[in-house]
Short mmCIF file of C-alpha atoms and ligand atoms in Angstrom, two decimals:
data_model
loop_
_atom_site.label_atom_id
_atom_site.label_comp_id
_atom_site.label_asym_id
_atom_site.label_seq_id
_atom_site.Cartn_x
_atom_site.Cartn_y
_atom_site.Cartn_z
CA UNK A 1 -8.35 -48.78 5.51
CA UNK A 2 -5.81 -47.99 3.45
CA UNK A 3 -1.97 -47.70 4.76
CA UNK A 4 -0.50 -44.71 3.12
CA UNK A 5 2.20 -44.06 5.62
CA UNK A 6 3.79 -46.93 6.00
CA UNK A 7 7.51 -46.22 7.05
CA UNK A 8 6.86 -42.25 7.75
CA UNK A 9 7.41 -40.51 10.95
CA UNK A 10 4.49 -37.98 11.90
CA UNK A 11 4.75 -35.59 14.67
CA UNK A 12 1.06 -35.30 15.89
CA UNK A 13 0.79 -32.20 18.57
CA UNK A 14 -2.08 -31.93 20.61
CA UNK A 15 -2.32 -35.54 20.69
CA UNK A 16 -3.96 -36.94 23.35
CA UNK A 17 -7.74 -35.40 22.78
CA UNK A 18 -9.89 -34.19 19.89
CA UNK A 19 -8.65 -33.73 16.54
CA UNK A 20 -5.16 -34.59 17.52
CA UNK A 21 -6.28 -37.85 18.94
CA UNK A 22 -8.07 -39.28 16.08
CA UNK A 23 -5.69 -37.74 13.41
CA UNK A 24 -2.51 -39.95 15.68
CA UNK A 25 -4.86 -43.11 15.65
CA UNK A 26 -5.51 -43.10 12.38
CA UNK A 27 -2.54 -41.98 10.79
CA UNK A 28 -1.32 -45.56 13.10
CA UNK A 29 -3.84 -47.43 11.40
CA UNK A 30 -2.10 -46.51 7.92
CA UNK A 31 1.25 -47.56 8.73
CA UNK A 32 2.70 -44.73 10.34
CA UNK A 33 5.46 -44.28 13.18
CA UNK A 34 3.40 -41.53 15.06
CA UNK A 35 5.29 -39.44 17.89
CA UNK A 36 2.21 -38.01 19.94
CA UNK A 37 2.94 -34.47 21.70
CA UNK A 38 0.63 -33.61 24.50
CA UNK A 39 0.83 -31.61 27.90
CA UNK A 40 -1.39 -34.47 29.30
CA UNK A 41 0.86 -37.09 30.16
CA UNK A 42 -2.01 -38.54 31.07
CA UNK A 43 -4.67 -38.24 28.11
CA UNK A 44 -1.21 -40.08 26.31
CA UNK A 45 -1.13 -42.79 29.05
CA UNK A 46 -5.00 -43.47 28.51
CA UNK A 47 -3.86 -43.79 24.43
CA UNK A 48 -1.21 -45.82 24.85
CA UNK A 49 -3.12 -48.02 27.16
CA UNK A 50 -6.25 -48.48 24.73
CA UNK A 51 -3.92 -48.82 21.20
CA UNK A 52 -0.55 -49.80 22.23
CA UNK A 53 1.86 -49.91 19.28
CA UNK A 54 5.37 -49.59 19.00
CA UNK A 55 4.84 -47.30 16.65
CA UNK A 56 3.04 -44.85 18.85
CA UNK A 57 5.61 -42.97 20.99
CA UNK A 58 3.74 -40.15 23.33
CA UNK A 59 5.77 -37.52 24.71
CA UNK A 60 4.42 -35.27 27.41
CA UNK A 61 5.43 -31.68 27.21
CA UNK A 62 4.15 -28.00 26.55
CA UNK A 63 4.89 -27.44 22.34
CA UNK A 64 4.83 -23.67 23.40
CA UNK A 65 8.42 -24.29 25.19
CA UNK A 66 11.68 -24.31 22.84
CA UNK A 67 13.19 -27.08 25.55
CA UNK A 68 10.05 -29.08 24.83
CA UNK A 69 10.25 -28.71 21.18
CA UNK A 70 14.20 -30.15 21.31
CA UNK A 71 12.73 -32.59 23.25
CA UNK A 72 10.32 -33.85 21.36
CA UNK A 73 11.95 -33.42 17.63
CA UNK A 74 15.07 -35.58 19.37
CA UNK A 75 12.42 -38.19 20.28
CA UNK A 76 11.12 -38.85 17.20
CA UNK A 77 14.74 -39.27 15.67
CA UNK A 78 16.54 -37.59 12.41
CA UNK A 79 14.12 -37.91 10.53
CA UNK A 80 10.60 -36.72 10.52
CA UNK A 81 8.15 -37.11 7.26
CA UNK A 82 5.64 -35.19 8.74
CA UNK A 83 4.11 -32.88 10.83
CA UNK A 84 0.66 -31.99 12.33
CA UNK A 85 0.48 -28.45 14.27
CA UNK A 86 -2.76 -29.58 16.00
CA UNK A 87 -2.21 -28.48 19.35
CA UNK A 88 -4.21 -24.90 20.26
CA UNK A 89 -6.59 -23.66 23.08
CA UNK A 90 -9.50 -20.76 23.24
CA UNK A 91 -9.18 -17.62 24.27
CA UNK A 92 -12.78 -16.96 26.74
CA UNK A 93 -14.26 -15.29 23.77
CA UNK A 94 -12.77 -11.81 24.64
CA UNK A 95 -13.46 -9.25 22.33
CA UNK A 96 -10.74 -6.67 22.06
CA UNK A 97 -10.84 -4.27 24.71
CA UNK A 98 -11.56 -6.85 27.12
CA UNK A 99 -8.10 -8.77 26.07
CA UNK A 100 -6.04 -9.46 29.01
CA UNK A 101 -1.76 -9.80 28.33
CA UNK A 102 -1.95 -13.04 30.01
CA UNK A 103 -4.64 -14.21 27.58
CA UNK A 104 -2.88 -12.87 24.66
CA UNK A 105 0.48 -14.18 25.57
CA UNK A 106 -0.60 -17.30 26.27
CA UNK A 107 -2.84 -18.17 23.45
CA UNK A 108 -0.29 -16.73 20.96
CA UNK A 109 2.28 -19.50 22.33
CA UNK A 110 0.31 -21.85 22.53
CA UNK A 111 -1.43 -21.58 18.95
CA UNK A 112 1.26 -19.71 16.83
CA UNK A 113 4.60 -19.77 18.37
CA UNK A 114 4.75 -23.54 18.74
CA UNK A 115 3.63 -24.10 15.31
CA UNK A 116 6.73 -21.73 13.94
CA UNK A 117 9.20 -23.48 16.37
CA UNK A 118 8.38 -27.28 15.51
CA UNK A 119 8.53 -26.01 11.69
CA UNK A 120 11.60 -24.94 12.35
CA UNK A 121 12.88 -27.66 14.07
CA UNK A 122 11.97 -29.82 11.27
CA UNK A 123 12.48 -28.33 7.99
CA UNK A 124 16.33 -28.32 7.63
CA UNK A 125 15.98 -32.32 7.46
CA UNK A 126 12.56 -32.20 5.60
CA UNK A 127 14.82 -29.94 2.67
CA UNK A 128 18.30 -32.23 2.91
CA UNK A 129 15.56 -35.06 2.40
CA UNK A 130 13.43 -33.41 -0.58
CA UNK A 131 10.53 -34.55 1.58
CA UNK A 132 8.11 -33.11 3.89
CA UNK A 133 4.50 -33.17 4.43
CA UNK A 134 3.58 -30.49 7.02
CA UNK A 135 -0.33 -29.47 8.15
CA UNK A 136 -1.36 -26.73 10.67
CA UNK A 137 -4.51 -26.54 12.14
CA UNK A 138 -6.21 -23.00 11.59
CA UNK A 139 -9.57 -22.42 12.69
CA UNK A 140 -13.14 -21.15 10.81
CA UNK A 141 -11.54 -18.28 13.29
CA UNK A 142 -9.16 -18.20 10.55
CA UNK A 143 -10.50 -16.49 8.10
CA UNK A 144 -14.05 -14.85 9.87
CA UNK A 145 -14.48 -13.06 13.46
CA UNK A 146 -17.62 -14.84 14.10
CA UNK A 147 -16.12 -17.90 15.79
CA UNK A 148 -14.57 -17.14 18.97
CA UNK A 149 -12.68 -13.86 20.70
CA UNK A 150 -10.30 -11.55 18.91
CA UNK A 151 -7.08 -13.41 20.51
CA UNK A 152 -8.33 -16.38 18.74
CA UNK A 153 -9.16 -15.21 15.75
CA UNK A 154 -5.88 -13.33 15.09
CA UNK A 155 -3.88 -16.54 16.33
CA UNK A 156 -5.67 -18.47 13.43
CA UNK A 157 -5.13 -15.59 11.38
CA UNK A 158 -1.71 -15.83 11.97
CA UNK A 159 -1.57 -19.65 11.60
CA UNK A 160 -2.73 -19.11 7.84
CA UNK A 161 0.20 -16.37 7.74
CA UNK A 162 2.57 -19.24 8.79
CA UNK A 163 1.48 -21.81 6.51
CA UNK A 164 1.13 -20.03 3.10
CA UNK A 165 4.93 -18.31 3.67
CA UNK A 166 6.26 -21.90 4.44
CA UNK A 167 4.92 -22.85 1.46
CA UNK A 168 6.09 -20.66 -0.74
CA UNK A 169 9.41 -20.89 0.56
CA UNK A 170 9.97 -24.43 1.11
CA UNK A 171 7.48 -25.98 -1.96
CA UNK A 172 10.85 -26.05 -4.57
CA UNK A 173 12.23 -27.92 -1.23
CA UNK A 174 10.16 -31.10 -1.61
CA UNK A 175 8.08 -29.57 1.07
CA UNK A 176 4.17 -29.44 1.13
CA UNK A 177 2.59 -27.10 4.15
CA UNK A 178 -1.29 -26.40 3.85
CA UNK A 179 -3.47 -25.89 6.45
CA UNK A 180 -7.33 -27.34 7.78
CA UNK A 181 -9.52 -24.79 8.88
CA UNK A 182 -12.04 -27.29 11.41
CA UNK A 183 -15.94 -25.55 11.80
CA UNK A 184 -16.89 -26.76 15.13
CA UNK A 185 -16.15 -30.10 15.90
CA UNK A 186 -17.02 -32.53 19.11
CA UNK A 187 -13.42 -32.37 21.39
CA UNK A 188 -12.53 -31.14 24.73
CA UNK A 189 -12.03 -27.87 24.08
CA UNK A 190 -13.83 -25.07 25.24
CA UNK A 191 -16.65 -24.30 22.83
CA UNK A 192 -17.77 -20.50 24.01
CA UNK A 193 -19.29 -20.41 20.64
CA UNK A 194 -22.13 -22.42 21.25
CA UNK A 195 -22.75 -21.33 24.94
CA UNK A 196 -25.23 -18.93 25.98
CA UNK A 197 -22.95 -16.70 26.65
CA UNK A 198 -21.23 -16.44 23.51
CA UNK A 199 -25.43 -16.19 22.10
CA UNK A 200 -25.95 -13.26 24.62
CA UNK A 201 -23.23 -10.91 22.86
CA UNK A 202 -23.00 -11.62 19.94
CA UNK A 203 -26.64 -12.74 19.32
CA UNK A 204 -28.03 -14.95 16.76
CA UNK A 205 -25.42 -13.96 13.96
CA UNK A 206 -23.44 -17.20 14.32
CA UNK A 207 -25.62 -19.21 16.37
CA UNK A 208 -28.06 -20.38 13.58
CA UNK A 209 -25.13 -20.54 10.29
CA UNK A 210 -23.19 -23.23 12.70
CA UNK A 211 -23.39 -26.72 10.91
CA UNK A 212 -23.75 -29.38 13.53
CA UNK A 213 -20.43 -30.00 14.79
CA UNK A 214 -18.67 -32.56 13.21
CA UNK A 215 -16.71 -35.73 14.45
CA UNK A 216 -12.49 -35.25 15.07
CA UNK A 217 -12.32 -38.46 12.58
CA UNK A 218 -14.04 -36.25 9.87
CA UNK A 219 -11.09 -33.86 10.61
CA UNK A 220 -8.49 -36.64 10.73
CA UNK A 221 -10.00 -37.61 6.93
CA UNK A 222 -8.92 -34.52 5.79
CA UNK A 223 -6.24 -33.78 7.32
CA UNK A 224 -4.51 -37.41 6.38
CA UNK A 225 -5.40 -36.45 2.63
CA UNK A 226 -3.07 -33.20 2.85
CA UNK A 227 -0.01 -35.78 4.56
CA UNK A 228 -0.66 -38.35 1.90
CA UNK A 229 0.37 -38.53 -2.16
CA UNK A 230 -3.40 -38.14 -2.63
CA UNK A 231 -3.03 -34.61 -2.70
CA UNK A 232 0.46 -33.73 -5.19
CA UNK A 233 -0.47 -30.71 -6.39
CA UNK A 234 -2.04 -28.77 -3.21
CA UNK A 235 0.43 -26.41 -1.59
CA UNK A 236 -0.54 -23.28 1.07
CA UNK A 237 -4.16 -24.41 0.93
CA UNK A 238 -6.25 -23.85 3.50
CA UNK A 239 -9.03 -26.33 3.52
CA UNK A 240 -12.15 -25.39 4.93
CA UNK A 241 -13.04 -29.20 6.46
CA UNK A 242 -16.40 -27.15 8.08
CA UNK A 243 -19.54 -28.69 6.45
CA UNK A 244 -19.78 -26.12 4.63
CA UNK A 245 -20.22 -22.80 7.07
CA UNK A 246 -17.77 -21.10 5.20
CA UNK A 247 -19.93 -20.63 2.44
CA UNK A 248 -22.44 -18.81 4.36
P1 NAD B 301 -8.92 -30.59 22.51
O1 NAD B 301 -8.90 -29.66 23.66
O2 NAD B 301 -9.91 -31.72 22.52
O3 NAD B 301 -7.46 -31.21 22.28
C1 NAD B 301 -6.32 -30.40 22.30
C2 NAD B 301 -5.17 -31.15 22.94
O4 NAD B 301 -4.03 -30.28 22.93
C3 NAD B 301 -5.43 -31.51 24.40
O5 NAD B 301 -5.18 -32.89 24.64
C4 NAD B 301 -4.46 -30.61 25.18
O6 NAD B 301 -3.96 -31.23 26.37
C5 NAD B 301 -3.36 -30.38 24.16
N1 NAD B 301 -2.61 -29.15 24.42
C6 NAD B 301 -3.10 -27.93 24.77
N2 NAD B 301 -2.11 -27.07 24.96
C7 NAD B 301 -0.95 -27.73 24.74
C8 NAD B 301 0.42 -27.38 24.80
N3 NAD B 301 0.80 -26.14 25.14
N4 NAD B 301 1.35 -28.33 24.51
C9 NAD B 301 0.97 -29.59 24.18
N5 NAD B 301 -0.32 -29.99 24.11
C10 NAD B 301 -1.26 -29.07 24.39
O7 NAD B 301 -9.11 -29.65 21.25
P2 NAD B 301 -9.45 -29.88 19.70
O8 NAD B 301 -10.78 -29.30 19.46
O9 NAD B 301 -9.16 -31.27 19.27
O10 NAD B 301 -8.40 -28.85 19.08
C11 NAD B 301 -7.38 -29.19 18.18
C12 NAD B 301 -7.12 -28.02 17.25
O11 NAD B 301 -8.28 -27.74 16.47
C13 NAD B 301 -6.79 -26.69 17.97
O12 NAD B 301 -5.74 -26.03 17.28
C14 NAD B 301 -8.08 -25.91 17.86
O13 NAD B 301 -7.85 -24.52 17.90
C15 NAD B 301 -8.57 -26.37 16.51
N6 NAD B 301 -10.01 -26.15 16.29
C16 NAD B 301 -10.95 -26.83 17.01
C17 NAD B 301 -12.30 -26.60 16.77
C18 NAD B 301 -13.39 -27.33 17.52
O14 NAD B 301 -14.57 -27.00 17.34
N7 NAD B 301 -13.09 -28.31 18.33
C19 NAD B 301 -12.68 -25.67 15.81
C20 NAD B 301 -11.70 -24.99 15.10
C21 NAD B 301 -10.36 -25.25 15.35
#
């Protein structure tokens, strides 16, 4: 493997499962200082346990708290490289009228508010340094209704929102913020769209254009490509990393 992160700090939220999990244990493997965010202070127990470092610091806390933001940007010190906005949770597959406030509160913090607040935590040093490398996790729910409820999909709406404006703003900064849209991919989260359920209302319109879901190290590939100098020129992309169900 190669080690293109060698003296960086990377925030990894969402750590300690999934996507976030193999994106912080790989992003080790190439040299990086990784400071793993998760609610689970046990899933980051069970990490640290199985690939102790001293270069992986886990900090347990909720990224949809500002107190739990400050705590974790002071954690990983003055100055952060990079940034992965991984953390994010489902939404029951509710379709509109069916949306409960709690539900859309919730999943809103959770998936979009804690994205904007660790961005912000982070960017004033990212610009004094003319460096930053920043990646949010969307969702195939990003860009098509087809994937989960409308909470959801609005939240990864939003999350493309997010990243394309930081861009924009903070590219002449040194600053580089794209995001990875996964397809579905083998985690913990709750999958409604491949239950029954989810086949029952909305019938076979997704069901059969689903690729077979894909490993979180596929998604840790490409998401370590938009942290690393392998990808200069790529600013406010969103890349599909999907096997290809986007195209259908
Ligand atoms: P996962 O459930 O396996 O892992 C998510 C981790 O985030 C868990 O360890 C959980 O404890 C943590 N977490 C949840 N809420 C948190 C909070 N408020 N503060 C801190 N940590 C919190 O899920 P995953 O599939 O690896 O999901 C990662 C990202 O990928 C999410 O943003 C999700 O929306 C997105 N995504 C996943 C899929 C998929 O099929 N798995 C598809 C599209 C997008």
């Amino acid at each position: 493997q190669q080690a293109r992160f060698t003296g960086r700090t990377i925030i990894v939220t969402g750590a300690g499962s999934g996507i976030g999990k193999a994106t912080a244990l790989r992003l080790l493997g190439e040299g990086a200082r990784v400071i793993a965010a998760d609610i689970s202070a046990e899933r980051l127990a069970a990490m640290q346990l199985e690939n102790g470092s001293e270069r992986l610091v886990g900090v347990a806390g909720d990224v949809s708290l500002q107190a739990d933001v400050d705590a974790l940007v002071l954690a990983a010190g003055p100055t952060v490289d990079g940034l992965v906005n991984n953390a994010g949770i489902m939404d029951a597959f509710l379709p509109t009228a069916e949306i409960t406030d709690e539900v859309w509160e919730r999943v809103f913090r959770v998936n979009v508010t804690s994205q904007m607040r660790l961005m912000r935590a982070v960017l004033p040093g990212m610009v004094s340094a003319g460096f930053g490398r920043i990646v949010n996790i969307a969702s195939e729910a990003g860009i098509r209704a087809g994937a989960s409820g409308t909470t959801y999909s609005a939240s990864k709406h939003a999350v493309i929102g997010l990243t394309k404006s930081t861009a924009l703003f903070y590219g002449p900064k040194g600053v580089r913020c794209n995001a990875v849209a996964p397809g579905a991919v083998k985690t913990n989260i709750e999958a409604p769209f491949l239950s029954a359920w989810a086949a029952e209302r909305l019938g076979p319109i997704m069901q059969t254009t689903i690729p077979a879901p894909a490993e979180p190290e596929d998604l840790a590939a490409s998401i370590c490509w938009l942290l690393s100098e392998d990808s200069p020129n790529v600013n406010g992309a969103v890349l599909m990393s999907d096997g290809g169900w986007s195209t259908i």
